[in-house]
Tab-separated table of C-alpha atoms and ligand atoms in Angstrom:
chain	number	residue	atom	x	y	z
A	16	MET	CA	0.000	0.000	0.000
A	17	PRO	CA	1.177	3.469	-0.905
A	18	ASP	CA	2.138	6.697	0.796
A	19	ILE	CA	0.024	9.582	-0.426
A	20	VAL	CA	1.958	12.723	-1.265
A	21	LEU	CA	0.569	16.199	-1.759
A	22	ASP	CA	3.165	18.577	-3.149
A	23	LYS	CA	2.349	22.307	-3.100
A	24	VAL	CA	-1.292	21.660	-3.871
A	25	SER	CA	-3.529	24.716	-4.290
A	26	LYS	CA	-7.170	25.049	-5.196
A	27	SER	CA	-9.061	28.225	-5.994
A	28	PHE	CA	-12.745	28.369	-6.803
A	29	THR	CA	-12.612	32.133	-7.318
A	30	LYS	CA	-9.875	34.486	-8.459
A	31	GLN	CA	-9.394	36.185	-5.084
A	32	THR	CA	-9.462	33.292	-2.633
A	33	HIS	CA	-7.698	30.003	-2.099
A	34	ALA	CA	-9.770	27.146	-0.654
A	35	VAL	CA	-6.453	25.294	-0.230
A	36	GLU	CA	-3.072	27.008	-0.499
A	37	ASP	CA	0.328	25.454	-1.153
A	38	LEU	CA	-0.443	22.297	0.810
A	39	SER	CA	2.414	19.791	1.141
A	40	LEU	CA	1.859	16.580	3.092
A	41	VAL	CA	3.219	13.060	3.114
A	42	ILE	CA	0.467	10.808	4.419
A	43	PRO	CA	2.208	7.612	5.529
A	44	ASP	CA	1.024	4.231	4.354
A	45	GLY	CA	-1.184	2.609	6.972
A	46	SER	CA	-1.635	5.815	8.965
A	47	PHE	CA	-4.852	7.215	10.372
A	48	THR	CA	-4.399	10.782	9.186
A	49	THR	CA	-6.957	13.397	10.138
A	50	LEU	CA	-7.552	16.670	8.338
A	51	LEU	CA	-8.684	18.927	11.165
A	52	GLY	CA	-9.799	22.534	11.272
A	53	PRO	CA	-12.781	24.859	11.545
A	54	SER	CA	-15.598	24.874	9.021
A	55	GLY	CA	-14.504	26.239	5.628
A	56	CYS	CA	-10.765	25.656	6.147
A	57	GLY	CA	-10.448	23.366	3.105
A	58	LYS	CA	-10.764	19.847	4.544
A	59	THR	CA	-13.410	18.553	2.153
A	60	THR	CA	-11.725	20.198	-0.824
A	61	THR	CA	-8.445	18.456	0.087
A	62	LEU	CA	-10.165	15.090	0.419
A	63	ARG	CA	-11.987	15.565	-2.885
A	64	MET	CA	-8.697	16.400	-4.625
A	65	ILE	CA	-7.133	13.190	-3.267
A	66	ALA	CA	-10.191	11.284	-4.473
A	67	GLY	CA	-10.007	12.923	-7.901
A	68	LEU	CA	-13.442	14.527	-7.590
A	69	GLU	CA	-11.877	17.960	-7.696
A	70	GLN	CA	-8.878	19.063	-9.781
A	71	PRO	CA	-6.250	21.174	-8.024
A	72	THR	CA	-5.391	24.540	-9.563
A	73	SER	CA	-1.707	23.654	-9.200
A	74	GLY	CA	0.620	21.180	-7.531
A	75	GLU	CA	1.022	17.446	-7.627
A	76	ILE	CA	-0.693	14.483	-5.969
A	77	ILE	CA	1.008	11.102	-5.878
A	78	ILE	CA	-0.540	7.863	-4.638
A	79	GLY	CA	2.136	5.188	-4.299
A	80	ASP	CA	3.997	5.073	-7.611
A	81	SER	CA	1.333	6.844	-9.534
A	82	VAL	CA	1.159	10.588	-10.186
A	83	VAL	CA	-2.627	10.985	-10.079
A	84	PHE	CA	-2.522	14.739	-10.661
A	85	SER	CA	0.158	17.090	-11.913
A	86	GLY	CA	-0.372	20.751	-12.689
A	87	LYS	CA	2.872	20.693	-14.708
A	88	THR	CA	2.320	17.690	-16.973
A	89	GLY	CA	-1.484	17.760	-16.892
A	90	ALA	CA	-1.587	14.152	-15.648
A	91	PHE	CA	-4.943	13.144	-14.181
A	92	VAL	CA	-6.066	9.700	-13.032
A	93	ALA	CA	-9.842	9.219	-12.837
A	94	PRO	CA	-11.395	8.633	-9.377
A	95	ALA	CA	-12.419	5.049	-10.163
A	96	LYS	CA	-8.807	4.135	-10.994
A	97	ARG	CA	-7.392	5.349	-7.651
A	98	ASP	CA	-8.465	2.333	-5.513
A	99	LEU	CA	-9.968	4.533	-2.824
A	100	GLY	CA	-13.051	4.011	-0.699
A	101	LEU	CA	-15.075	7.137	-0.005
A	102	VAL	CA	-17.645	8.058	2.608
A	103	PHE	CA	-18.903	11.606	2.397
A	104	GLN	CA	-20.957	13.717	4.766
A	105	SER	CA	-23.884	13.452	2.419
A	106	TYR	CA	-24.160	9.855	1.326
A	107	ALA	CA	-26.665	8.508	-1.143
A	108	LEU	CA	-28.052	5.122	-0.209
A	109	TRP	CA	-30.450	3.351	-2.540
A	110	PRO	CA	-33.879	3.739	-0.888
A	111	HIS	CA	-35.463	0.751	-2.651
A	112	PHE	CA	-32.685	-1.611	-1.626
A	113	THR	CA	-32.463	-3.303	1.734
A	114	VAL	CA	-29.551	-2.559	4.042
A	115	ALA	CA	-27.902	-5.866	3.055
A	116	GLU	CA	-28.343	-5.107	-0.656
A	117	ASN	CA	-26.909	-1.623	-0.222
A	118	ILE	CA	-23.852	-3.006	1.536
A	119	THR	CA	-23.158	-5.921	-0.819
A	120	PHE	CA	-23.969	-4.206	-4.126
A	121	GLY	CA	-20.333	-3.283	-4.838
A	122	LEU	CA	-19.178	-6.877	-4.307
A	123	GLU	CA	-22.018	-8.270	-6.461
A	124	ILE	CA	-21.059	-6.165	-9.461
A	125	ASN	CA	-17.438	-7.230	-8.973
A	126	SER	CA	-18.678	-10.857	-9.166
A	127	VAL	CA	-17.379	-11.871	-5.763
A	128	GLY	CA	-18.705	-15.321	-4.711
A	129	LYS	CA	-21.889	-15.594	-2.639
A	130	LYS	CA	-20.106	-17.332	0.243
A	131	GLU	CA	-17.416	-14.660	0.498
A	132	ILE	CA	-20.030	-11.892	0.285
A	133	ASN	CA	-22.051	-13.381	3.152
A	134	LYS	CA	-18.959	-13.836	5.274
A	135	ARG	CA	-17.879	-10.232	4.831
A	136	LEU	CA	-21.436	-8.973	5.321
A	137	ASP	CA	-21.669	-10.795	8.661
A	138	GLU	CA	-18.387	-9.283	9.860
A	139	ILE	CA	-19.156	-5.735	8.799
A	140	ALA	CA	-22.759	-5.851	10.030
A	141	SER	CA	-21.683	-6.968	13.459
A	142	ALA	CA	-18.818	-4.464	13.680
A	143	LEU	CA	-21.157	-1.606	12.785
A	144	ARG	CA	-24.144	-2.969	14.788
A	145	LEU	CA	-26.326	-3.407	11.750
A	146	ASP	CA	-27.150	-7.131	12.260
A	147	SER	CA	-30.772	-6.567	13.161
A	148	LEU	CA	-31.383	-4.090	10.339
A	149	LEU	CA	-30.163	-6.034	7.308
A	150	GLU	CA	-33.639	-6.706	5.847
A	151	ARG	CA	-34.931	-3.147	6.338
A	152	TYR	CA	-35.164	-0.616	3.553
A	153	THR	CA	-32.759	2.260	4.013
A	154	SER	CA	-35.631	4.757	3.827
A	155	GLU	CA	-36.821	3.270	7.128
A	156	LEU	CA	-33.576	4.025	8.969
A	157	SER	CA	-32.540	6.891	11.231
A	158	GLY	CA	-29.788	9.257	10.103
A	159	GLY	CA	-27.254	7.511	12.308
A	160	GLN	CA	-28.196	4.083	10.970
A	161	GLN	CA	-27.935	5.328	7.392
A	162	GLN	CA	-24.510	6.715	8.141
A	163	ARG	CA	-23.355	3.325	9.418
A	164	VAL	CA	-24.693	1.655	6.260
A	165	ALA	CA	-22.714	4.151	4.172
A	166	ILE	CA	-19.543	3.237	6.092
A	167	ALA	CA	-20.240	-0.515	5.856
A	168	ARG	CA	-20.815	-0.257	2.111
A	169	VAL	CA	-17.325	1.148	1.660
A	170	LEU	CA	-15.518	-1.006	4.232
A	171	ILE	CA	-16.813	-4.239	2.709
A	172	MET	CA	-14.862	-3.441	-0.465
A	173	GLU	CA	-11.649	-3.550	1.613
A	174	PRO	CA	-10.044	-0.560	-0.121
A	175	SER	CA	-6.392	0.102	0.681
A	176	VAL	CA	-7.167	3.770	1.259
A	177	LEU	CA	-10.324	4.948	2.944
A	178	LEU	CA	-11.438	8.580	2.758
A	179	LEU	CA	-13.982	9.592	5.377
A	180	ASP	CA	-15.557	13.047	5.502
A	181	GLU	CA	-17.154	13.688	8.914
A	182	PRO	CA	-18.698	10.201	8.862
A	183	LEU	CA	-19.948	10.354	12.444
A	184	SER	CA	-21.614	13.755	12.270
A	185	ASN	CA	-25.181	12.399	12.332
A	186	LEU	CA	-24.695	10.156	15.349
A	187	ASP	CA	-25.630	10.958	18.931
A	188	ALA	CA	-22.832	11.354	21.482
A	189	THR	CA	-22.912	7.787	22.847
A	190	LEU	CA	-22.952	6.099	19.462
A	191	ARG	CA	-20.245	8.456	18.209
A	192	MET	CA	-17.938	7.333	21.036
A	193	GLU	CA	-18.637	3.677	20.179
A	194	MET	CA	-18.077	4.242	16.479
A	195	ARG	CA	-14.765	6.015	17.107
A	196	ALA	CA	-13.523	2.938	18.935
A	197	GLU	CA	-14.929	0.711	16.186
A	198	LEU	CA	-13.248	2.675	13.395
A	199	LYS	CA	-9.975	2.591	15.300
A	200	ARG	CA	-10.276	-1.176	15.669
A	201	LEU	CA	-11.106	-1.576	11.956
A	202	HIS	CA	-8.080	0.526	11.093
A	203	ARG	CA	-5.836	-1.676	13.222
A	204	GLU	CA	-7.246	-4.884	11.797
A	205	THR	CA	-7.310	-3.921	8.120
A	206	GLY	CA	-4.055	-1.939	8.045
A	207	ALA	CA	-5.727	0.406	5.530
A	208	THR	CA	-4.640	4.025	5.237
A	209	ILE	CA	-7.444	6.206	6.538
A	210	ILE	CA	-7.782	9.883	5.721
A	211	TYR	CA	-10.393	11.274	8.023
A	212	VAL	CA	-11.986	14.714	7.987
A	213	THR	CA	-13.408	16.300	11.099
A	214	HIS	CA	-13.780	19.698	12.755
A	215	ASP	CA	-13.958	17.964	16.140
A	216	GLN	CA	-10.591	18.252	17.893
A	217	LEU	CA	-11.439	15.553	20.436
A	218	GLU	CA	-12.288	13.123	17.652
A	219	ALA	CA	-8.983	13.933	15.974
A	220	LEU	CA	-7.003	13.524	19.209
A	221	THR	CA	-8.593	10.195	20.112
A	222	MET	CA	-8.468	8.503	16.722
A	223	SER	CA	-5.526	9.688	14.668
A	224	SER	CA	-1.924	8.650	14.270
A	225	HIS	CA	-1.315	11.967	12.463
A	226	ILE	CA	-3.186	15.266	12.389
A	227	ALA	CA	-2.934	17.874	9.647
A	228	LEU	CA	-4.309	21.065	11.150
A	229	LEU	CA	-5.636	23.562	8.613
A	230	LYS	CA	-6.721	27.173	8.895
A	231	SER	CA	-8.070	29.168	5.943
A	232	GLY	CA	-6.673	26.611	3.504
A	233	VAL	CA	-3.168	26.782	4.979
A	234	LEU	CA	-1.459	23.942	6.861
A	235	GLN	CA	-0.578	24.982	10.414
A	236	GLN	CA	1.008	21.795	11.711
A	237	PHE	CA	1.318	18.140	10.700
A	238	SER	CA	2.267	15.914	13.643
A	239	ALA	CA	1.180	13.177	15.986
A	240	PRO	CA	-1.847	14.281	18.077
A	241	LEU	CA	0.023	14.587	21.377
A	242	GLU	CA	2.860	16.445	19.684
A	243	ILE	CA	0.433	19.131	18.513
A	244	TYR	CA	-1.210	19.157	21.930
A	245	GLU	CA	2.037	19.492	23.843
A	246	ARG	CA	4.106	21.445	21.324
A	247	PRO	CA	1.719	23.501	19.198
A	248	ALA	CA	3.495	25.324	16.360
A	249	ASN	CA	1.444	28.441	16.897
A	250	ARG	CA	-1.243	30.063	18.960
A	251	PHE	CA	-4.024	28.841	16.677
A	252	ALA	CA	-2.941	25.203	17.125
A	253	ALA	CA	-2.665	25.659	20.899
A	254	ASP	CA	-6.149	27.136	21.004
A	255	PHE	CA	-7.864	24.728	18.597
A	256	LEU	CA	-6.837	21.533	20.390
A	257	GLY	CA	-7.794	20.787	23.961
A	258	SER	CA	-10.890	21.091	26.080
A	259	PRO	CA	-11.342	23.219	28.111
A	260	ARG	CA	-9.543	25.781	25.975
A	261	ILE	CA	-5.961	26.640	26.777
A	262	ASN	CA	-5.348	29.771	28.899
A	263	PHE	CA	-3.202	32.539	27.466
A	264	VAL	CA	-1.501	34.996	29.799
A	265	ASP	CA	0.670	38.007	28.992
A	266	ALA	CA	4.275	37.488	29.968
A	267	THR	CA	7.584	39.285	29.532
A	268	LEU	CA	10.652	37.811	27.926
A	269	ASP	CA	14.009	38.961	29.235
A	270	GLN	CA	17.209	37.364	27.906
A	271	ASP	CA	16.830	33.767	29.057
A	272	SER	CA	13.933	34.046	31.458
A	273	LEU	CA	10.215	34.575	31.239
A	274	SER	CA	8.264	36.453	33.853
A	275	TRP	CA	4.582	36.375	34.582
A	276	GLY	CA	3.827	38.618	37.542
A	277	ASP	CA	6.269	37.594	40.244
A	278	VAL	CA	6.884	34.205	38.669
A	279	MET	CA	10.195	33.778	36.850
A	280	ILE	CA	10.875	30.805	34.596
A	281	GLN	CA	14.290	29.975	33.137
A	282	LEU	CA	14.120	29.269	29.417
A	283	PRO	CA	16.105	26.580	27.622
A	284	LYS	CA	18.968	27.722	25.379
A	285	SER	CA	16.978	26.702	22.307
A	286	ALA	CA	14.479	29.546	22.773
A	287	LYS	CA	14.442	32.185	20.037
A	288	LYS	CA	16.001	35.350	21.415
A	289	ASP	CA	15.015	37.956	18.851
A	290	VAL	CA	11.414	38.295	20.009
A	291	GLY	CA	9.484	39.996	22.756
A	292	PRO	CA	9.680	41.445	25.272
A	293	ARG	CA	5.864	41.007	25.237
A	294	VAL	CA	4.882	37.388	24.619
A	295	SER	CA	1.956	35.203	25.513
A	296	LEU	CA	2.259	32.060	27.546
A	297	GLY	CA	-0.171	29.183	26.902
A	298	LEU	CA	-1.160	27.203	29.963
A	299	ARG	CA	-3.474	24.204	29.793
A	300	ALA	CA	-5.900	23.606	32.669
A	301	GLU	CA	-3.970	20.507	33.772
A	302	GLU	CA	-0.619	22.336	33.679
A	303	LEU	CA	-1.623	24.609	36.530
A	304	GLY	CA	-1.583	23.552	40.164
A	305	LEU	CA	-3.677	24.973	42.983
A	306	SER	CA	-2.721	25.189	46.622
A	307	ARG	CA	-4.101	26.653	49.852
A	308	THR	CA	-0.686	27.805	50.983
A	309	CYS	CA	1.773	30.039	49.229
A	310	GLY	CA	5.111	28.638	48.102
A	311	PRO	CA	7.931	29.655	45.779
A	312	GLY	CA	6.852	30.313	42.183
A	313	MET	CA	3.181	30.684	43.077
A	314	VAL	CA	0.822	33.575	42.433
A	315	GLU	CA	-2.215	34.473	44.446
A	316	GLY	CA	-5.689	34.184	42.989
A	317	ARG	CA	-9.318	33.988	43.951
A	318	VAL	CA	-11.819	31.288	42.941
A	319	LEU	CA	-14.519	32.726	40.662
A	320	THR	CA	-16.364	29.582	39.627
A	321	VAL	CA	-16.331	25.922	40.654
A	322	LEU	CA	-17.110	23.517	37.814
A	323	PRO	CA	-17.325	19.841	38.810
A	324	THR	CA	-17.650	17.459	35.840
A	325	GLY	CA	-17.932	14.198	37.752
A	326	ALA	CA	-14.419	12.879	37.278
A	327	ASP	CA	-12.679	16.261	37.431
A	328	TRP	CA	-12.972	19.601	39.133
A	329	TYR	CA	-12.369	22.709	37.092
A	330	TYR	CA	-11.986	26.123	38.647
A	331	GLN	CA	-12.026	29.552	37.169
A	332	VAL	CA	-9.531	31.564	39.121
A	333	ARG	CA	-8.867	35.279	38.870
A	334	VAL	CA	-5.165	36.115	38.965
A	335	ALA	CA	-4.437	39.852	38.702
A	336	ASP	CA	-6.589	40.860	35.715
A	337	GLU	CA	-6.679	37.441	34.076
A	338	VAL	CA	-9.097	34.541	34.508
A	339	LEU	CA	-7.591	31.058	34.301
A	340	THR	CA	-9.301	27.698	33.946
A	341	ILE	CA	-7.528	25.191	36.168
A	342	ARG	CA	-8.046	21.477	36.701
A	343	HIS	CA	-7.496	20.338	40.227
A	344	ASN	CA	-8.626	17.162	41.945
A	345	ASP	CA	-8.291	17.396	45.686
A	346	GLU	CA	-10.172	15.486	48.330
A	347	ILE	CA	-11.499	18.736	49.713
A	348	PRO	CA	-12.661	20.956	46.870
A	349	PHE	CA	-12.124	24.689	46.854
A	350	ASN	CA	-15.066	27.028	47.206
A	351	TYR	CA	-16.236	30.177	45.502
A	352	GLU	CA	-14.201	33.176	46.727
A	353	ASP	CA	-11.411	31.045	48.292
A	354	ILE	CA	-7.948	32.568	48.140
A	355	VAL	CA	-5.693	30.104	46.295
A	356	TYR	CA	-2.113	29.930	45.041
A	357	VAL	CA	-1.481	29.017	41.429
A	358	GLU	CA	1.612	27.197	40.247
A	359	ILE	CA	2.840	26.451	36.724
A	360	ARG	CA	3.591	22.749	36.174
A	361	SER	CA	4.108	22.648	32.397
A	362	LYS	CA	6.356	19.927	31.018
A	363	SER	CA	6.717	21.906	27.808
A	364	LEU	CA	6.349	25.681	27.856
A	365	LYS	CA	4.143	27.119	25.148
A	366	ILE	CA	5.312	30.657	24.424
A	367	PHE	CA	4.123	32.661	21.433
A	368	ASP	CA	5.452	35.847	19.878
A	369	ASP	CA	3.364	38.760	18.579
A	370	ALA	CA	2.646	36.953	15.330
A	371	GLY	CA	1.464	33.879	17.228
A	372	SER	CA	4.417	31.594	16.406
A	373	ALA	CA	5.839	29.314	19.080
A	374	ILE	CA	9.292	30.478	20.130
A	375	LEU	CA	10.565	27.219	21.628
B	432	ADP	P1	-14.353	22.379	5.051
B	432	ADP	O1	-14.629	21.022	4.521
B	432	ADP	O2	-13.088	22.496	5.827
B	432	ADP	O3	-15.513	22.940	5.831
B	432	ADP	P2	-14.370	23.164	2.250
B	432	ADP	O4	-13.225	22.415	1.678
B	432	ADP	O5	-15.731	22.603	2.013
B	432	ADP	O6	-14.138	23.384	3.814
B	432	ADP	O7	-14.352	24.651	1.703
B	432	ADP	C1	-13.193	25.452	1.691
B	432	ADP	C2	-13.515	26.793	1.048
B	432	ADP	O8	-13.796	26.611	-0.316
B	432	ADP	C3	-14.742	27.468	1.634
B	432	ADP	O9	-14.501	28.843	1.667
B	432	ADP	C4	-15.834	27.118	0.668
B	432	ADP	O10	-16.834	28.101	0.671
B	432	ADP	C5	-15.090	27.074	-0.661
B	432	ADP	N1	-15.691	26.103	-1.603
B	432	ADP	C6	-15.760	24.762	-1.416
B	432	ADP	N2	-16.322	24.162	-2.491
B	432	ADP	C7	-16.629	25.166	-3.365
B	432	ADP	C8	-17.226	25.197	-4.664
B	432	ADP	N3	-17.625	24.081	-5.291
B	432	ADP	N4	-17.372	26.409	-5.254
B	432	ADP	C9	-16.950	27.550	-4.651
B	432	ADP	N5	-16.381	27.579	-3.439
B	432	ADP	C10	-16.225	26.409	-2.785
B	433	MG	MG1	-16.319	19.774	4.832
């Protein structure tokens, strides 16, 4: 199975704007690569260009040994010849076919044997919890059930590359969690390359081996999920991933130390020196500690809001003129208006210059 390479791919629908701009990516064979970003950032357009349903304005797309699009030579391989399985947000099932017929249709026209078809149908139907629905007509199904049929119909073909555009968007929260685990298991078992589109950062973090984060058609970062989470390339990446949202505080950079109020942090030698002195420091809720007593490197704050979520306690704490969201699990919770002391416990400091680029 092939790596998929995008080399300086751009797509414009109008003269003034780029839907996708100068996008270069190497999507590794067998990876679960997610295209992540807010609505309108170019995810679907990118997926459609890989599928061959949309022609780039310029650049090159290579699948394995085959140049499937080249703006220079004019090469273009038709979608059907790319050996890709596609599930789009809007899927068309055949309403007058049963669920089983919808799922097996592709195998039937490829003259796969009856025994093999039934075997694969059983496996897919049980993986996607469709066993009890096989004889129903698809017009009688809920949106979530239809979405699972659309996924099953593609998976049963065992494509080496699977393109999925927000395939879980019609499912309720519980089923979506189950289907994430199921898709992850299917990925592990089939070894297929999956290119997955979502605007849901949690979905991307939980499922992917690689995330390509896009903003306004421009790639912001392409890394493993935890790499983006812990070492975001810029302020946008830091802000887009993580729930609750990351806190940003104003800090001052001075030679090789960073100060935030009375707190001073030594910076590693690798830090860029030609920025500042005003920078912003990104602090995730779990990177901040809370204490009832003051110690070195702590700043005083006051509890504004207490937000228990069952497993975790989140607090909104006012420190000087900033409000921070902090996760803290203590046997005795803090209360509204308590005076607390906040400590920074980051393993990797996230510091951003004026333009929003990470400086470490
Ligand atoms: P996403 O899937 O990330 O929400 P899209 O790839 O669908 O984003 O769209 C990216 C940009 O391209 C948007 O600004 C969208 O309006 C524009 N766009 C997408 N498809 C077309 C089209 N067929 N014609 C004109 N503009 C389009
Ligand atoms: Mg889309």
